[in-house]
PDB file of C-alpha atoms in Angstrom:
ATOM      1  CA  MET A  17    -136.454  31.540 -46.831  1.00  0.00           C
ATOM      2  CA  ARG A  18    -136.380  34.026 -44.475  1.00  0.00           C
ATOM      3  CA  LEU A  19    -134.528  33.521 -40.992  1.00  0.00           C
ATOM      4  CA  THR A  20    -135.898  34.484 -37.907  1.00  0.00           C
ATOM      5  CA  PHE A  21    -134.201  34.715 -34.279  1.00  0.00           C
ATOM      6  CA  SER A  22    -135.350  35.083 -31.972  1.00  0.00           C
ATOM      7  CA  MET A  23    -133.834  36.639 -28.400  1.00  0.00           C
ATOM      8  CA  GLY A  24    -135.377  35.030 -25.645  1.00  0.00           C
ATOM      9  CA  ARG A  25    -134.388  31.982 -27.315  1.00  0.00           C
ATOM     10  CA  TRP A  26    -130.771  32.588 -28.238  1.00  0.00           C
ATOM     11  CA  ALA A  27    -129.618  35.164 -25.067  1.00  0.00           C
ATOM     12  CA  PRO A  28    -128.192  32.448 -23.023  1.00  0.00           C
ATOM     13  CA  ALA A  29    -125.986  31.443 -25.859  1.00  0.00           C
ATOM     14  CA  ALA A  30    -125.459  35.555 -26.315  1.00  0.00           C
ATOM     15  CA  LEU A  31    -124.308  35.916 -22.534  1.00  0.00           C
ATOM     16  CA  LEU A  32    -122.304  32.449 -22.999  1.00  0.00           C
ATOM     17  CA  LEU A  33    -120.517  33.983 -25.508  1.00  0.00           C
ATOM     18  CA  PHE A  34    -119.841  37.080 -23.870  1.00  0.00           C
ATOM     19  CA  GLY A  35    -118.570  35.888 -20.426  1.00  0.00           C
ATOM     20  CA  LEU A  36    -115.338  33.482 -22.926  1.00  0.00           C
ATOM     21  CA  ALA A  37    -114.585  36.796 -24.974  1.00  0.00           C
ATOM     22  CA  ALA A  38    -114.364  38.529 -21.437  1.00  0.00           C
ATOM     23  CA  ALA A  39    -112.307  36.400 -20.477  1.00  0.00           C
ATOM     24  CA  LEU A  40    -109.954  36.415 -23.102  1.00  0.00           C
ATOM     25  CA  ILE A  41    -109.766  39.561 -22.637  1.00  0.00           C
ATOM     26  CA  THR A  42    -108.616  40.702 -19.439  1.00  0.00           C
ATOM     27  CA  GLY A  43    -106.846  36.807 -19.393  1.00  0.00           C
ATOM     28  CA  PRO A  44    -103.605  38.655 -20.829  1.00  0.00           C
ATOM     29  CA  ALA A  45    -104.771  42.067 -19.487  1.00  0.00           C
ATOM     30  CA  ALA A  46    -104.447  40.705 -15.869  1.00  0.00           C
ATOM     31  CA  ALA A  47    -100.734  39.115 -16.633  1.00  0.00           C
ATOM     32  CA  GLN A  48     -99.620  42.723 -17.934  1.00  0.00           C
ATOM     33  CA  GLN A  49     -99.791  43.746 -15.324  1.00  0.00           C
ATOM     34  CA  GLY A  50     -96.574  41.853 -13.929  1.00  0.00           C
ATOM     35  CA  TYR A  51     -97.903  39.927 -10.938  1.00  0.00           C
ATOM     36  CA  SER A  52    -100.101  37.696  -8.911  1.00  0.00           C
ATOM     37  CA  VAL A  53    -101.942  37.350  -6.614  1.00  0.00           C
ATOM     38  CA  LEU A  54    -101.222  34.604  -3.974  1.00  0.00           C
ATOM     39  CA  ASP A  55    -104.360  32.131  -2.881  1.00  0.00           C
ATOM     40  CA  ASN A  56    -103.151  32.313   1.017  1.00  0.00           C
ATOM     41  CA  PRO A  57    -102.185  35.836   1.693  1.00  0.00           C
ATOM     42  CA  GLN A  58     -99.294  35.251   3.870  1.00  0.00           C
ATOM     43  CA  PRO A  59     -98.483  37.360   7.381  1.00  0.00           C
ATOM     44  CA  THR A  60     -95.927  40.162   7.575  1.00  0.00           C
ATOM     45  CA  ASP A  61     -94.253  41.864  10.747  1.00  0.00           C
ATOM     46  CA  SER A  62     -93.242  44.846   9.488  1.00  0.00           C
ATOM     47  CA  THR A  63     -93.702  47.923  11.591  1.00  0.00           C
ATOM     48  CA  GLY A  64     -95.469  51.570  11.232  1.00  0.00           C
ATOM     49  CA  ASP A  65     -96.773  52.283   7.597  1.00  0.00           C
ATOM     50  CA  ALA A  66     -93.609  50.665   5.750  1.00  0.00           C
ATOM     51  CA  VAL A  67     -94.903  47.895   3.281  1.00  0.00           C
ATOM     52  CA  GLN A  68     -93.056  44.728   3.292  1.00  0.00           C
ATOM     53  CA  VAL A  69     -91.520  44.020   0.379  1.00  0.00           C
ATOM     54  CA  ARG A  70     -89.643  40.407   0.320  1.00  0.00           C
ATOM     55  CA  GLU A  71     -87.388  39.491  -1.809  1.00  0.00           C
ATOM     56  CA  PHE A  72     -86.597  36.194  -2.835  1.00  0.00           C
ATOM     57  CA  PHE A  73     -82.663  35.093  -4.157  1.00  0.00           C
ATOM     58  CA  SER A  74     -80.181  33.386  -4.007  1.00  0.00           C
ATOM     59  CA  TYR A  75     -75.908  34.750  -4.200  1.00  0.00           C
ATOM     60  CA  GLY A  76     -75.181  32.434  -6.544  1.00  0.00           C
ATOM     61  CA  CYS A  77     -77.667  33.598  -8.470  1.00  0.00           C
ATOM     62  CA  PRO A  78     -76.093  35.996 -11.332  1.00  0.00           C
ATOM     63  CA  HIS A  79     -78.834  38.118 -11.694  1.00  0.00           C
ATOM     64  CA  CYS A  80     -79.052  38.365  -8.159  1.00  0.00           C
ATOM     65  CA  ALA A  81     -75.812  39.995  -8.025  1.00  0.00           C
ATOM     66  CA  ASP A  82     -76.745  42.682 -10.746  1.00  0.00           C
ATOM     67  CA  PHE A  83     -79.646  43.486  -8.749  1.00  0.00           C
ATOM     68  CA  GLU A  84     -78.422  44.096  -5.862  1.00  0.00           C
ATOM     69  CA  PRO A  85     -77.470  47.167  -6.395  1.00  0.00           C
ATOM     70  CA  VAL A  86     -80.041  48.082  -7.713  1.00  0.00           C
ATOM     71  CA  LEU A  87     -82.547  47.221  -5.779  1.00  0.00           C
ATOM     72  CA  SER A  88     -80.497  48.865  -2.952  1.00  0.00           C
ATOM     73  CA  ASP A  89     -80.671  52.175  -4.291  1.00  0.00           C
ATOM     74  CA  TRP A  90     -84.551  51.529  -4.301  1.00  0.00           C
ATOM     75  CA  VAL A  91     -85.527  50.905  -1.501  1.00  0.00           C
ATOM     76  CA  ALA A  92     -83.138  53.610   0.168  1.00  0.00           C
ATOM     77  CA  GLU A  93     -85.515  56.171  -1.575  1.00  0.00           C
ATOM     78  CA  ASN A  94     -88.063  54.346  -0.206  1.00  0.00           C
ATOM     79  CA  GLU A  95     -87.015  54.462   3.141  1.00  0.00           C
ATOM     80  CA  GLY A  96     -89.485  54.630   5.514  1.00  0.00           C
ATOM     81  CA  ARG A  97     -92.803  53.852   3.074  1.00  0.00           C
ATOM     82  CA  VAL A  98     -90.725  49.949   2.091  1.00  0.00           C
ATOM     83  CA  ASP A  99     -89.552  47.221   4.994  1.00  0.00           C
ATOM     84  CA  LEU A 100     -86.828  45.056   2.780  1.00  0.00           C
ATOM     85  CA  VAL A 101     -86.907  41.625   4.177  1.00  0.00           C
ATOM     86  CA  HIS A 102     -84.083  39.405   2.311  1.00  0.00           C
ATOM     87  CA  THR A 103     -85.418  35.537   1.243  1.00  0.00           C
ATOM     88  CA  PRO A 104     -82.956  33.530  -0.095  1.00  0.00           C
ATOM     89  CA  ILE A 105     -84.162  30.003  -1.780  1.00  0.00           C
ATOM     90  CA  THR A 106     -81.989  26.564  -2.582  1.00  0.00           C
ATOM     91  CA  PHE A 107     -84.533  24.922  -5.402  1.00  0.00           C
ATOM     92  CA  GLY A 108     -82.856  21.957  -3.853  1.00  0.00           C
ATOM     93  CA  ARG A 109     -79.580  22.864  -5.004  1.00  0.00           C
ATOM     94  CA  ASP A 110     -77.021  21.978  -1.959  1.00  0.00           C
ATOM     95  CA  SER A 111     -74.741  24.353  -2.904  1.00  0.00           C
ATOM     96  CA  TRP A 112     -77.229  27.263  -3.014  1.00  0.00           C
ATOM     97  CA  ALA A 113     -78.580  25.767   0.712  1.00  0.00           C
ATOM     98  CA  VAL A 114     -75.184  26.312   1.963  1.00  0.00           C
ATOM     99  CA  LEU A 115     -75.887  30.458   0.210  1.00  0.00           C
ATOM    100  CA  ALA A 116     -78.607  30.048   1.748  1.00  0.00           C
ATOM    101  CA  ARG A 117     -77.373  29.301   5.253  1.00  0.00           C
ATOM    102  CA  ALA A 118     -74.821  31.723   5.187  1.00  0.00           C
ATOM    103  CA  TYR A 119     -77.226  34.774   4.959  1.00  0.00           C
ATOM    104  CA  TYR A 120     -79.557  33.794   7.744  1.00  0.00           C
ATOM    105  CA  ALA A 121     -75.697  32.484   9.619  1.00  0.00           C
ATOM    106  CA  ALA A 122     -74.847  36.108   8.640  1.00  0.00           C
ATOM    107  CA  ASP A 123     -77.668  37.734   9.730  1.00  0.00           C
ATOM    108  CA  ALA A 124     -77.707  35.843  13.171  1.00  0.00           C
ATOM    109  CA  LEU A 125     -74.234  37.452  13.690  1.00  0.00           C
ATOM    110  CA  GLY A 126     -75.064  41.180  12.876  1.00  0.00           C
ATOM    111  CA  ILE A 127     -72.453  41.477  10.652  1.00  0.00           C
ATOM    112  CA  LEU A 128     -74.931  41.307   7.049  1.00  0.00           C
ATOM    113  CA  ASP A 129     -73.541  45.068   6.337  1.00  0.00           C
ATOM    114  CA  GLN A 130     -70.217  43.478   6.024  1.00  0.00           C
ATOM    115  CA  THR A 131     -71.102  40.225   4.414  1.00  0.00           C
ATOM    116  CA  HIS A 132     -74.269  40.886   2.402  1.00  0.00           C
ATOM    117  CA  ARG A 133     -72.598  42.889  -0.858  1.00  0.00           C
ATOM    118  CA  ALA A 134     -69.706  40.919  -0.571  1.00  0.00           C
ATOM    119  CA  MET A 135     -70.638  37.308  -1.271  1.00  0.00           C
ATOM    120  CA  PHE A 136     -71.748  38.679  -4.319  1.00  0.00           C
ATOM    121  CA  ASP A 137     -69.492  40.527  -5.442  1.00  0.00           C
ATOM    122  CA  ALA A 138     -66.850  36.985  -4.250  1.00  0.00           C
ATOM    123  CA  ILE A 139     -68.739  34.866  -5.567  1.00  0.00           C
ATOM    124  CA  HIS A 140     -69.657  36.924  -9.512  1.00  0.00           C
ATOM    125  CA  GLU A 141     -66.609  39.321  -9.521  1.00  0.00           C
ATOM    126  CA  GLU A 142     -64.329  36.964  -7.807  1.00  0.00           C
ATOM    127  CA  GLY A 143     -64.654  33.790  -9.203  1.00  0.00           C
ATOM    128  CA  ARG A 144     -64.205  31.999  -5.475  1.00  0.00           C
ATOM    129  CA  GLN A 145     -67.109  29.135  -4.159  1.00  0.00           C
ATOM    130  CA  PHE A 146     -68.554  28.376  -1.253  1.00  0.00           C
ATOM    131  CA  GLN A 147     -69.125  24.838  -1.788  1.00  0.00           C
ATOM    132  CA  ASN A 148     -69.549  24.158   2.663  1.00  0.00           C
ATOM    133  CA  HIS A 149     -69.870  25.779   5.558  1.00  0.00           C
ATOM    134  CA  ALA A 150     -65.816  26.223   6.488  1.00  0.00           C
ATOM    135  CA  ASP A 151     -65.197  28.385   3.481  1.00  0.00           C
ATOM    136  CA  VAL A 152     -68.009  30.661   4.305  1.00  0.00           C
ATOM    137  CA  ALA A 153     -66.378  30.887   7.925  1.00  0.00           C
ATOM    138  CA  ALA A 154     -63.083  31.850   6.916  1.00  0.00           C
ATOM    139  CA  PHE A 155     -64.733  34.110   4.409  1.00  0.00           C
ATOM    140  CA  TYR A 156     -66.939  36.478   7.123  1.00  0.00           C
ATOM    141  CA  ALA A 157     -64.091  36.234   9.668  1.00  0.00           C
ATOM    142  CA  SER A 158     -62.378  37.800   7.537  1.00  0.00           C
ATOM    143  CA  LEU A 159     -64.693  40.990   6.753  1.00  0.00           C
ATOM    144  CA  ALA A 160     -65.810  41.176  10.251  1.00  0.00           C
ATOM    145  CA  ASP A 161     -65.198  41.169  13.479  1.00  0.00           C
ATOM    146  CA  VAL A 162     -66.456  37.535  14.306  1.00  0.00           C
ATOM    147  CA  SER A 163     -64.170  34.243  14.240  1.00  0.00           C
ATOM    148  CA  GLU A 164     -64.928  31.206  12.361  1.00  0.00           C
ATOM    149  CA  ALA A 165     -65.603  29.097  15.146  1.00  0.00           C
ATOM    150  CA  GLU A 166     -68.731  31.681  16.192  1.00  0.00           C
ATOM    151  CA  VAL A 167     -69.568  31.701  11.852  1.00  0.00           C
ATOM    152  CA  MET A 168     -69.445  27.824  11.448  1.00  0.00           C
ATOM    153  CA  ASP A 169     -72.148  27.523  15.613  1.00  0.00           C
ATOM    154  CA  ALA A 170     -74.155  30.318  13.435  1.00  0.00           C
ATOM    155  CA  LEU A 171     -74.225  27.803  10.346  1.00  0.00           C
ATOM    156  CA  ASN A 172     -75.648  24.845  12.591  1.00  0.00           C
ATOM    157  CA  SER A 173     -77.428  26.402  14.684  1.00  0.00           C
ATOM    158  CA  PHE A 174     -81.447  25.849  15.382  1.00  0.00           C
ATOM    159  CA  ALA A 175     -82.321  29.109  14.275  1.00  0.00           C
ATOM    160  CA  VAL A 176     -80.821  29.379  11.168  1.00  0.00           C
ATOM    161  CA  SER A 177     -81.906  26.089  10.527  1.00  0.00           C
ATOM    162  CA  SER A 178     -85.838  27.222  11.630  1.00  0.00           C
ATOM    163  CA  SER A 179     -85.206  30.231   9.283  1.00  0.00           C
ATOM    164  CA  LEU A 180     -83.418  28.305   5.654  1.00  0.00           C
ATOM    165  CA  ASN A 181     -87.153  25.960   6.679  1.00  0.00           C
ATOM    166  CA  ARG A 182     -89.516  28.999   6.906  1.00  0.00           C
ATOM    167  CA  ALA A 183     -87.532  30.332   3.152  1.00  0.00           C
ATOM    168  CA  GLU A 184     -88.604  27.287   1.754  1.00  0.00           C
ATOM    169  CA  ARG A 185     -92.195  27.183   2.161  1.00  0.00           C
ATOM    170  CA  LEU A 186     -92.670  30.783   1.829  1.00  0.00           C
ATOM    171  CA  ALA A 187     -90.856  30.192  -1.704  1.00  0.00           C
ATOM    172  CA  GLY A 188     -94.158  27.560  -1.787  1.00  0.00           C
ATOM    173  CA  ALA A 189     -96.634  29.861  -1.403  1.00  0.00           C
ATOM    174  CA  TYR A 190     -95.384  32.300  -3.202  1.00  0.00           C
ATOM    175  CA  GLY A 191     -94.555  29.933  -6.432  1.00  0.00           C
ATOM    176  CA  VAL A 192     -91.422  31.532  -6.740  1.00  0.00           C
ATOM    177  CA  ARG A 193     -90.353  29.701  -9.699  1.00  0.00           C
ATOM    178  CA  GLY A 194     -87.265  32.321 -10.487  1.00  0.00           C
ATOM    179  CA  THR A 195     -84.953  35.152  -8.878  1.00  0.00           C
ATOM    180  CA  PRO A 196     -84.786  37.822  -8.274  1.00  0.00           C
ATOM    181  CA  SER A 197     -88.741  37.958  -6.974  1.00  0.00           C
ATOM    182  CA  LEU A 198     -90.470  39.994  -4.949  1.00  0.00           C
ATOM    183  CA  GLY A 199     -93.746  39.411  -2.550  1.00  0.00           C
ATOM    184  CA  VAL A 200     -95.213  42.606  -1.423  1.00  0.00           C
ATOM    185  CA  ALA A 201     -97.722  43.348   1.121  1.00  0.00           C
ATOM    186  CA  GLY A 202     -97.757  39.222   1.486  1.00  0.00           C
ATOM    187  CA  GLN A 203    -100.115  39.430  -1.098  1.00  0.00           C
ATOM    188  CA  TYR A 204     -98.605  40.043  -4.363  1.00  0.00           C
ATOM    189  CA  PHE A 205     -96.099  38.055  -5.953  1.00  0.00           C
ATOM    190  CA  VAL A 206     -93.934  40.225  -8.984  1.00  0.00           C
ATOM    191  CA  ASP A 207     -91.998  37.873 -11.441  1.00  0.00           C
ATOM    192  CA  VAL A 208     -89.095  39.151 -13.537  1.00  0.00           C
ATOM    193  CA  ARG A 209     -90.015  37.557 -16.804  1.00  0.00           C
ATOM    194  CA  GLN A 210     -93.295  38.834 -15.820  1.00  0.00           C
ATOM    195  CA  ALA A 211     -92.881  42.515 -15.302  1.00  0.00           C
ATOM    196  CA  GLY A 212     -90.355  42.596 -18.116  1.00  0.00           C
ATOM    197  CA  GLY A 213     -87.569  43.385 -15.971  1.00  0.00           C
ATOM    198  CA  GLN A 214     -85.352  43.975 -13.001  1.00  0.00           C
ATOM    199  CA  ARG A 215     -86.737  47.670 -14.021  1.00  0.00           C
ATOM    200  CA  GLY A 216     -90.456  46.821 -14.719  1.00  0.00           C
ATOM    201  CA  MET A 217     -90.154  44.143 -11.707  1.00  0.00           C
ATOM    202  CA  LEU A 218     -89.346  47.620  -9.196  1.00  0.00           C
ATOM    203  CA  ASP A 219     -91.709  49.875 -10.835  1.00  0.00           C
ATOM    204  CA  VAL A 220     -94.287  46.719 -10.017  1.00  0.00           C
ATOM    205  CA  ALA A 221     -93.644  46.814  -6.715  1.00  0.00           C
ATOM    206  CA  ASP A 222     -93.581  50.129  -6.826  1.00  0.00           C
ATOM    207  CA  SER A 223     -97.426  50.737  -7.600  1.00  0.00           C
ATOM    208  CA  LEU A 224     -98.683  47.553  -5.396  1.00  0.00           C
ATOM    209  CA  VAL A 225     -96.638  49.847  -2.439  1.00  0.00           C
ATOM    210  CA  ALA A 226     -98.608  52.579  -2.768  1.00  0.00           C
ATOM    211  CA  ASP A 227    -102.128  50.617  -3.495  1.00  0.00           C
ATOM    212  CA  GLU A 228    -101.314  49.347   0.159  1.00  0.00           C
ATOM    213  CA  ALA A 229    -100.264  52.367   1.913  1.00  0.00           C
ATOM    214  CA  GLY A 230    -103.789  54.057  -0.124  1.00  0.00           C
ATOM    215  CA  GLU A 231    -101.287  56.519  -1.724  1.00  0.00           C
ATOM    216  CA  GLY A 232    -104.154  56.478  -5.364  1.00  0.00           C
TER     217      GLY A 232
END
């Protein structure tokens, strides 16, 4: 017996199968781009033509310590093109909350140039622990022209608490799952695993910056 098929009858099913096949192909391809697009874009405050790149990090993260000099070199190479914003996060850990406050306190005191790299080195090279605010205050006073009392005031200030709360909200908005990771232009999230490593993460960020800047 000979079977015959009507294209008109089978067209809807064929289109459905084609659509499913396309989804299976483009899904992995999108993942291979190394970034995801935020459902709700976040505001940025970059000035001029620079594109904001936001690093999510913690001083307590050894991978962030490794990434810091690489990221700094990349930002220096892209001066005027990239506006880097550091965003310390806690993942609900008390020890990381102390370190996140330490970052924002240094920023408020205007001493980040002296303290940022030094915090990574102290923790990951020297084995120092910063278990409370007093530990941070003593360390900062040894590095910069500030007193321990000034550091304690900054650590406990409303401004630092507000910055920390905003950082936590941003981590949720970007869907941060690990550190280091990057946000670009308030619209894209670059995960180190998805991007294939730290260098890959910067390559993805560089491509996104080029798109946002209209360089393509």
